[in-house]
Amino acid sequence: MGRSVLRHFRIVFAVALLAAIVTFLTGHRAFSGPALIVTFASLALYCMSHPVLKSFAFTIWVFAFVTASMAYPVAFMSWFGFDLGILIVPLIQIIMFGMGTTLSVADFGRVARMPWPVFVGFVLQFSIMPITALVIAKAFGFEPEVAAGVVLIGSCPGGVASNLMTYLAGGNVALSVTMTACSTLISPIMTPFLMAKLAGQFIEIEFMKMMFEIINMIIVPIVAGLIANRILYGRQKALAKGSILAAVGIGCVLLGICIAAFAPTSVLSYGTAVLKKDGFIVGALLIGVVALAKLVIGVWLRGPGNWMDKALPVVSMAGIVLIIAIITARSAEKLMSVGLYLIGAAVLLNFIGYVLGYWLARAARLDESACRTVAFEVGMQNGGMASGLAMNVLRSAPAALAPAIFGPWMNVSGSILATWWHRKPATTRRTS
């Protein structure tokens, strides 16, 4: 859909907004829901065509899907008897696989070249946010499951969106990518530990169960993404040969099918905690799909080499908005009662993360570009991971509400902060 066509959606937006207001004021509120859905959807489409507003399109799509799930919760509960909640973990695994394809071994090797900034970011990431989240949860007086969700979002590693915001803000992109990668890899230990110590007072936390779920849902897909990165961008001549790509693609797809059909359900177990096999299935299948896609697009059609960079953001955004809609549909009534308080809590947690992340990095004598990077890494969390853990480990839709609200908000605030910093160039520019 061309940008010229998308710009016409501002007319649809104006008409739909007027219809939503009129139907609400006249008492025909059954029609307000559809009108609001069209309002947000048309606004999102228009923003996608605007050079300045396009960074807000994702958040507006979230509002559209949240409105749809609030107005028609049954539509996001199940389809033809299939529980849509089952899709949450596979969608997160696909998103994490996409994150992995943006990483390389060199990103982890940078720790040796910039140990102090990485250490400062790591300490601030896993201290400021979880402790602040606990204080906010208690101050707002949330019920136990909702409070546990607030602490959960604070205990998760940095989100991949921080890398983009760092770039836009003139921060140290290499440092941002390294910090995100390192905090994510250590999250199977740190997130369950923090949850057990801080959120254990609200609900029961099983350390090993949460650790295994993070490995299955986050780590395995990221490792698979690292392998896919080598297939996509590796300089070895063999990776440009159609026969090699076909063999790798078909082999990985068959491996994924074999694991699904014949491997035991659990890869490893410890008491009641089980490391499931589905992460390995998704990882193998996606590596195969990437290899075959490169064969078709890169070798046969001689297409652009950066096709994955264009496709993955769309897939990731679609997955996130669907996850949020599924979670919202399961907690629509709870959201009506605590929604405004949760929005306030999310805004406060995010703001404190930015402020303390930046100024404590300054106190640690990091340069300006590194301070901006640390601010984004501390203030922006992996909301998808928190949502998956809330639904799959805590088994609580109310606990997933805080991550569902925090995720869209941090994209809005991050875009605003990045735009503001972009106008004030850092004295020390980002390094490779």
Coordinates of C-alpha atoms in Angstrom, one line a residue:
M1 CA 0.0 0.0 0.0
G2 CA 1.6 3.3 -1.2
R3 CA 2.2 6.2 1.1
S4 CA 0.0 8.4 -1.0
V5 CA -2.9 6.0 -0.4
L6 CA -2.1 5.8 3.4
R7 CA -2.3 9.5 3.7
H8 CA -6.0 9.4 2.8
F9 CA -6.7 7.5 6.0
R10 CA -6.6 10.8 7.9
I11 CA -10.1 11.4 6.5
V12 CA -11.2 8.0 7.7
F13 CA -9.7 8.8 11.1
A14 CA -11.6 12.1 11.4
V15 CA -14.9 10.5 10.4
A16 CA -14.5 7.5 12.7
L17 CA -13.5 9.7 15.6
L18 CA -16.5 11.8 15.1
A19 CA -18.7 8.7 14.9
A20 CA -17.2 7.4 18.1
I21 CA -17.8 10.6 20.0
V22 CA -21.4 10.9 18.7
T23 CA -22.4 7.3 19.5
F24 CA -20.9 7.6 23.0
L25 CA -22.7 10.8 23.8
T26 CA -26.0 9.7 22.4
G27 CA -26.0 6.5 24.4
H28 CA -25.4 4.1 21.4
R29 CA -22.3 2.7 22.9
A30 CA -22.6 -0.6 21.1
F31 CA -21.4 1.3 18.1
S32 CA -18.6 3.2 19.9
G33 CA -16.4 0.1 20.0
P34 CA -16.2 -0.5 16.2
A35 CA -15.9 3.3 15.6
L36 CA -12.9 3.5 18.0
I37 CA -11.3 0.4 16.4
V38 CA -11.5 2.1 13.0
T39 CA -10.3 5.4 14.5
F40 CA -7.1 3.9 15.9
A41 CA -6.5 1.6 12.8
S42 CA -6.9 4.5 10.3
L43 CA -4.7 6.7 12.5
A44 CA -2.0 4.0 12.6
L45 CA -2.1 3.6 8.8
Y46 CA -1.8 7.4 8.4
C47 CA 1.1 7.6 10.8
M48 CA 2.9 4.9 8.7
S49 CA 3.0 7.3 5.8
H50 CA 4.2 10.3 7.9
P51 CA 8.0 10.8 8.2
V52 CA 7.7 12.1 11.7
L53 CA 4.7 10.2 13.2
K54 CA 5.7 6.8 11.8
S55 CA 7.5 5.9 15.0
F56 CA 4.2 6.1 16.8
A57 CA 2.4 3.8 14.4
F58 CA 3.2 0.6 16.4
T59 CA 1.8 2.0 19.6
I60 CA -1.4 3.2 17.9
W61 CA -1.8 -0.3 16.4
V62 CA -1.6 -1.6 20.0
F63 CA -4.5 0.8 21.0
A64 CA -6.5 -0.6 18.0
F65 CA -6.0 -4.2 19.1
V66 CA -6.6 -3.4 22.8
T67 CA -9.9 -1.7 21.8
A68 CA -10.9 -4.6 19.7
S69 CA -10.1 -7.1 22.5
M70 CA -12.0 -5.0 25.0
A71 CA -15.0 -4.7 22.7
Y72 CA -15.0 -8.3 21.5
P73 CA -13.0 -10.3 24.0
V74 CA -14.4 -13.7 22.7
A75 CA -12.8 -13.0 19.4
F76 CA -9.3 -13.1 21.1
M77 CA -10.0 -16.1 23.3
S78 CA -10.4 -19.0 20.9
W79 CA -10.9 -19.7 17.2
F80 CA -12.9 -22.9 16.3
G81 CA -12.1 -24.4 19.7
F82 CA -8.4 -23.5 19.5
D83 CA -7.2 -21.5 22.6
L84 CA -5.3 -18.5 21.3
G85 CA -3.4 -18.3 24.5
I86 CA -1.3 -21.2 23.2
L87 CA 0.1 -18.8 20.6
I88 CA 1.8 -16.5 23.1
V89 CA 5.0 -18.5 23.7
P90 CA 5.5 -19.4 20.0
L91 CA 5.0 -15.8 19.0
I92 CA 7.6 -14.6 21.6
Q93 CA 10.0 -17.3 20.4
I94 CA 9.7 -16.0 16.9
I95 CA 10.3 -12.4 18.1
M96 CA 13.3 -13.5 20.1
F97 CA 14.6 -15.4 17.1
G98 CA 14.4 -12.1 15.2
M99 CA 16.4 -10.5 17.9
G100 CA 19.0 -13.2 17.5
T101 CA 19.4 -12.6 13.8
T102 CA 20.4 -9.0 14.6
L103 CA 23.3 -10.2 16.9
S104 CA 26.6 -11.8 16.2
V105 CA 29.4 -13.3 18.3
A106 CA 31.2 -10.0 18.0
D107 CA 28.5 -8.3 20.0
F108 CA 29.4 -10.4 23.0
G109 CA 33.1 -10.0 22.4
R110 CA 32.8 -6.2 23.0
V111 CA 32.4 -6.9 26.7
A112 CA 36.2 -7.3 26.8
R113 CA 36.7 -3.9 25.1
M114 CA 34.2 -1.9 27.2
P115 CA 33.8 -3.9 30.4
W116 CA 33.1 -0.9 32.7
P117 CA 30.1 0.5 30.8
V118 CA 28.7 -3.0 30.4
F119 CA 29.1 -3.6 34.1
V120 CA 27.5 -0.3 35.1
G121 CA 24.6 -1.0 32.8
F122 CA 24.2 -4.5 34.1
V123 CA 24.2 -3.4 37.8
L124 CA 21.7 -0.6 37.1
Q125 CA 19.5 -2.8 35.0
F126 CA 19.0 -5.4 37.6
S127 CA 18.8 -3.1 40.6
I128 CA 17.0 0.1 39.8
M129 CA 14.1 -1.4 37.9
P130 CA 13.1 -4.4 40.1
I131 CA 13.5 -2.4 43.3
T132 CA 11.6 0.6 41.9
A133 CA 8.9 -1.8 40.6
L134 CA 8.4 -3.3 44.1
V135 CA 8.1 0.2 45.7
I136 CA 5.6 1.3 43.1
A137 CA 3.6 -1.9 43.4
K138 CA 3.3 -1.4 47.1
A139 CA 2.6 2.3 46.9
F140 CA -0.2 1.8 44.5
G141 CA -1.7 -1.0 46.6
F142 CA -2.1 -3.4 43.8
E143 CA -3.6 -6.8 44.5
P144 CA -1.0 -9.7 44.7
E145 CA -1.1 -10.9 41.1
V146 CA -1.1 -7.4 39.5
A147 CA 1.7 -6.4 41.9
A148 CA 3.7 -9.5 40.9
G149 CA 3.3 -8.4 37.2
V150 CA 4.7 -5.0 38.0
V151 CA 7.8 -6.5 39.7
L152 CA 8.1 -9.0 36.8
I153 CA 8.4 -6.2 34.2
G154 CA 11.1 -4.6 36.3
S155 CA 13.0 -7.8 36.7
C156 CA 13.3 -8.6 33.0
P157 CA 16.3 -7.6 30.8
G158 CA 16.4 -4.7 28.4
G159 CA 14.2 -4.8 25.4
V160 CA 15.5 -4.8 21.8
A161 CA 13.7 -1.5 21.1
S162 CA 16.3 0.2 23.2
N163 CA 18.9 -0.4 20.4
L164 CA 16.8 1.6 17.9
M165 CA 16.2 4.4 20.5
T166 CA 19.9 4.5 21.2
Y167 CA 20.6 4.9 17.6
L168 CA 18.1 7.7 17.1
A169 CA 19.4 9.5 20.3
G170 CA 23.0 9.5 19.1
G171 CA 24.0 7.0 21.8
N172 CA 26.6 4.1 21.6
V173 CA 24.8 1.5 19.5
A174 CA 27.5 -1.1 19.9
L175 CA 27.2 -0.8 23.7
S176 CA 23.4 -0.9 23.5
V177 CA 23.4 -4.1 21.5
T178 CA 26.0 -5.7 23.8
M179 CA 24.2 -4.7 26.9
T180 CA 20.9 -6.1 25.6
A181 CA 22.5 -9.3 24.6
C182 CA 24.4 -9.8 27.8
S183 CA 21.4 -8.9 30.1
T184 CA 19.2 -11.3 28.1
L185 CA 21.7 -14.2 28.4
I186 CA 22.0 -13.7 32.2
S187 CA 18.2 -13.4 32.6
P188 CA 17.6 -17.1 33.2
I189 CA 19.4 -16.6 36.5
M190 CA 18.6 -12.9 37.4
T191 CA 14.9 -12.7 36.6
P192 CA 13.9 -15.8 38.7
F193 CA 16.2 -14.7 41.5
L194 CA 14.7 -11.2 41.6
M195 CA 11.2 -12.5 41.3
A196 CA 11.7 -15.0 44.2
K197 CA 13.2 -12.3 46.4
L198 CA 10.9 -9.4 45.6
A199 CA 7.7 -10.8 44.2
G200 CA 7.6 -13.9 46.4
Q201 CA 5.8 -11.9 49.0
F202 CA 2.8 -11.6 46.6
I203 CA 2.6 -15.0 44.9
E204 CA 4.6 -18.2 44.9
I205 CA 7.6 -18.2 42.6
E206 CA 9.3 -21.4 41.4
F207 CA 12.9 -20.5 40.5
M208 CA 13.7 -23.5 38.4
K209 CA 10.5 -23.5 36.5
M210 CA 10.9 -19.8 35.6
M211 CA 14.5 -20.4 34.6
F212 CA 13.7 -23.3 32.3
E213 CA 10.9 -21.3 30.7
I214 CA 13.2 -18.4 30.0
I215 CA 15.7 -20.8 28.4
N216 CA 13.0 -22.3 26.3
M217 CA 11.2 -19.1 25.4
I218 CA 14.1 -16.7 25.1
I219 CA 17.6 -18.2 25.0
V220 CA 17.1 -21.1 22.6
P221 CA 15.4 -18.9 19.9
I222 CA 18.1 -16.3 20.3
V223 CA 20.9 -18.9 19.8
A224 CA 18.9 -20.1 16.7
G225 CA 18.8 -16.5 15.5
L226 CA 22.6 -16.2 15.9
I227 CA 23.0 -19.3 13.7
A228 CA 20.6 -17.7 11.2
N229 CA 22.6 -14.5 11.3
R230 CA 25.7 -16.4 10.2
I231 CA 23.7 -18.0 7.3
L232 CA 22.3 -14.7 6.2
Y233 CA 25.4 -12.5 6.5
G234 CA 28.3 -14.9 6.8
R235 CA 31.1 -14.2 4.3
Q236 CA 31.9 -17.8 3.6
K237 CA 31.4 -18.6 -0.1
A238 CA 29.6 -21.8 0.8
L239 CA 26.7 -19.8 2.3
A240 CA 26.0 -18.3 -1.1
K241 CA 25.7 -21.6 -2.9
G242 CA 22.2 -22.8 -3.6
S243 CA 23.0 -26.5 -2.9
I244 CA 24.3 -25.7 0.6
L245 CA 21.4 -23.4 1.4
A246 CA 18.9 -26.1 0.2
A247 CA 20.6 -28.8 2.3
V248 CA 20.7 -26.6 5.4
G249 CA 17.1 -25.5 4.9
I250 CA 15.6 -28.9 4.2
G251 CA 17.8 -30.5 6.9
C252 CA 16.7 -28.0 9.6
V253 CA 13.0 -28.2 8.7
L254 CA 13.2 -32.1 8.9
L255 CA 15.1 -31.8 12.2
G256 CA 12.3 -29.6 13.6
I257 CA 9.6 -32.0 12.4
C258 CA 11.5 -35.0 13.9
I259 CA 11.9 -33.3 17.3
A260 CA 8.2 -32.5 17.3
A261 CA 7.2 -36.0 16.4
F262 CA 9.7 -38.3 18.1
A263 CA 11.6 -36.4 20.9
P264 CA 10.4 -36.6 24.5
T265 CA 8.2 -33.7 25.6
S266 CA 10.9 -32.5 28.1
V267 CA 14.5 -32.0 27.3
L268 CA 15.5 -31.7 30.9
S269 CA 13.6 -31.9 34.2
Y270 CA 14.3 -30.9 37.8
G271 CA 11.6 -31.7 40.2
T272 CA 8.4 -30.1 38.8
A273 CA 10.4 -27.8 36.5
V274 CA 10.6 -29.0 32.9
L275 CA 12.7 -27.6 30.0
K276 CA 10.3 -28.1 27.1
K277 CA 11.3 -29.0 23.5
D278 CA 9.2 -26.4 21.7
G279 CA 11.9 -23.8 21.7
F280 CA 14.2 -26.3 19.9
I281 CA 11.4 -27.1 17.4
V282 CA 10.7 -23.4 16.6
G283 CA 14.5 -22.7 16.4
A284 CA 15.2 -25.5 14.0
L285 CA 12.2 -24.7 11.8
L286 CA 13.1 -21.0 11.6
I287 CA 16.7 -21.6 10.7
G288 CA 15.4 -23.8 7.9
V289 CA 13.0 -21.2 6.7
V290 CA 15.7 -18.5 6.7
A291 CA 18.1 -20.7 4.7
L292 CA 15.4 -21.6 2.2
A293 CA 14.3 -17.9 2.0
K294 CA 17.8 -16.9 1.2
L295 CA 18.0 -19.5 -1.5
V296 CA 14.9 -18.2 -3.1
I297 CA 15.4 -14.4 -2.6
G298 CA 19.1 -14.1 -2.6
V299 CA 20.3 -16.8 -5.0
W300 CA 17.4 -17.5 -7.4
L301 CA 15.7 -14.1 -7.6
R302 CA 18.9 -12.0 -6.9
G303 CA 16.9 -10.0 -4.4
P304 CA 18.2 -7.5 -1.8
G305 CA 20.5 -8.9 0.9
N306 CA 18.7 -7.0 3.7
W307 CA 15.2 -8.5 3.1
M308 CA 15.3 -10.0 6.7
D309 CA 15.9 -6.6 8.2
K310 CA 12.7 -5.3 6.5
A311 CA 10.5 -8.4 7.3
L312 CA 11.3 -9.0 10.9
P313 CA 10.1 -5.6 12.4
V314 CA 6.7 -6.2 10.7
V315 CA 6.5 -9.8 12.1
S316 CA 7.6 -8.7 15.5
M317 CA 5.1 -5.8 15.7
A318 CA 2.3 -8.1 14.5
G319 CA 3.2 -10.7 17.1
I320 CA 3.4 -8.2 20.0
V321 CA 0.0 -6.6 19.2
L322 CA -1.6 -10.0 19.0
I323 CA 0.0 -11.1 22.3
I324 CA -1.3 -7.9 24.0
A325 CA -4.8 -8.4 22.6
I326 CA -4.9 -12.0 23.8
I327 CA -3.8 -10.9 27.3
T328 CA -6.3 -8.0 27.4
A329 CA -9.2 -10.2 26.4
R330 CA -8.5 -12.5 29.4
S331 CA -8.4 -9.6 31.8
A332 CA -10.8 -7.0 30.3
E333 CA -12.8 -6.6 33.6
K334 CA -9.6 -6.3 35.7
L335 CA -8.2 -3.8 33.2
M336 CA -11.3 -1.6 33.6
S337 CA -10.7 -1.4 37.4
V338 CA -7.0 -1.0 37.6
G339 CA -6.1 0.2 34.1
L340 CA -5.5 3.9 34.9
Y341 CA -3.4 3.0 38.0
L342 CA -1.3 0.6 35.9
I343 CA -0.7 3.2 33.3
G344 CA 0.4 5.6 36.0
A345 CA 2.7 2.8 37.4
A346 CA 4.2 2.1 34.0
V347 CA 4.9 5.8 33.3
L348 CA 6.5 6.2 36.7
L349 CA 8.6 3.1 36.4
N350 CA 9.8 3.9 32.9
F351 CA 10.6 7.6 33.9
I352 CA 12.6 6.6 37.0
G353 CA 14.5 4.0 34.8
Y354 CA 15.5 6.7 32.3
V355 CA 16.4 9.3 35.0
L356 CA 18.4 7.1 37.4
G357 CA 19.9 5.2 34.5
Y358 CA 21.3 8.3 32.9
W359 CA 22.5 10.2 36.1
L360 CA 24.0 7.1 37.8
A361 CA 25.9 6.4 34.6
R362 CA 27.1 10.0 34.7
A363 CA 28.2 9.4 38.3
A364 CA 30.1 6.3 37.1
R365 CA 32.0 8.7 34.8
L366 CA 30.7 7.3 31.5
D367 CA 30.7 9.6 28.5
E368 CA 27.5 11.3 27.2
S369 CA 26.7 8.7 24.5
A370 CA 27.2 5.9 26.9
C371 CA 24.9 7.6 29.5
R372 CA 22.1 7.9 27.0
T373 CA 22.6 4.2 26.1
V374 CA 22.4 3.1 29.7
A375 CA 19.3 5.3 30.2
F376 CA 17.5 3.4 27.4
E377 CA 18.8 0.0 28.5
V378 CA 17.6 0.5 32.1
G379 CA 14.3 2.2 31.3
M380 CA 13.1 -0.1 28.5
Q381 CA 12.3 -3.7 29.4
N382 CA 11.6 -6.9 27.5
G383 CA 7.8 -6.7 27.7
G384 CA 7.2 -9.8 25.5
M385 CA 9.3 -11.9 27.9
A386 CA 7.4 -10.6 30.9
S387 CA 4.1 -11.3 29.2
G388 CA 5.1 -14.9 28.4
L389 CA 6.3 -15.6 31.9
A390 CA 3.2 -14.1 33.4
M391 CA 0.9 -16.3 31.3
N392 CA 3.0 -19.5 31.1
V393 CA 4.8 -19.6 34.5
L394 CA 2.7 -17.5 36.9
R395 CA -0.5 -18.7 35.0
S396 CA -2.0 -15.3 35.6
A397 CA -3.6 -12.9 33.1
P398 CA -3.7 -10.1 35.7
A399 CA 0.0 -10.4 36.2
A400 CA 0.4 -10.0 32.4
L401 CA -1.4 -6.6 32.4
A402 CA 1.6 -4.5 33.6
P403 CA 3.9 -5.8 30.8
A404 CA 1.1 -5.3 28.2
I405 CA 0.8 -1.7 29.3
F406 CA 4.5 -1.0 29.9
G407 CA 5.5 -2.2 26.4
P408 CA 3.6 0.3 24.3
W409 CA 4.2 3.1 26.7
M410 CA 8.0 2.6 26.7
N411 CA 8.0 2.9 22.8
V412 CA 6.1 6.2 23.1
S413 CA 8.4 7.7 25.8
G414 CA 11.5 6.2 24.1
S415 CA 10.6 7.9 20.8
I416 CA 10.1 11.2 22.5
L417 CA 13.3 11.0 24.5
A418 CA 15.3 9.9 21.5
T419 CA 13.9 12.7 19.4
W420 CA 14.8 15.2 22.1
W421 CA 18.4 13.9 22.5
H422 CA 18.8 13.7 18.7
R423 CA 18.6 17.5 18.6
K424 CA 21.4 17.7 21.2
P425 CA 24.3 15.7 19.7
A426 CA 26.4 13.8 22.2
T427 CA 30.0 15.0 22.6
T428 CA 31.3 11.5 22.2
R429 CA 29.7 9.6 19.3
R430 CA 28.9 6.0 19.2
T431 CA 31.6 3.5 18.4
S432 CA 31.7 0.3 16.5

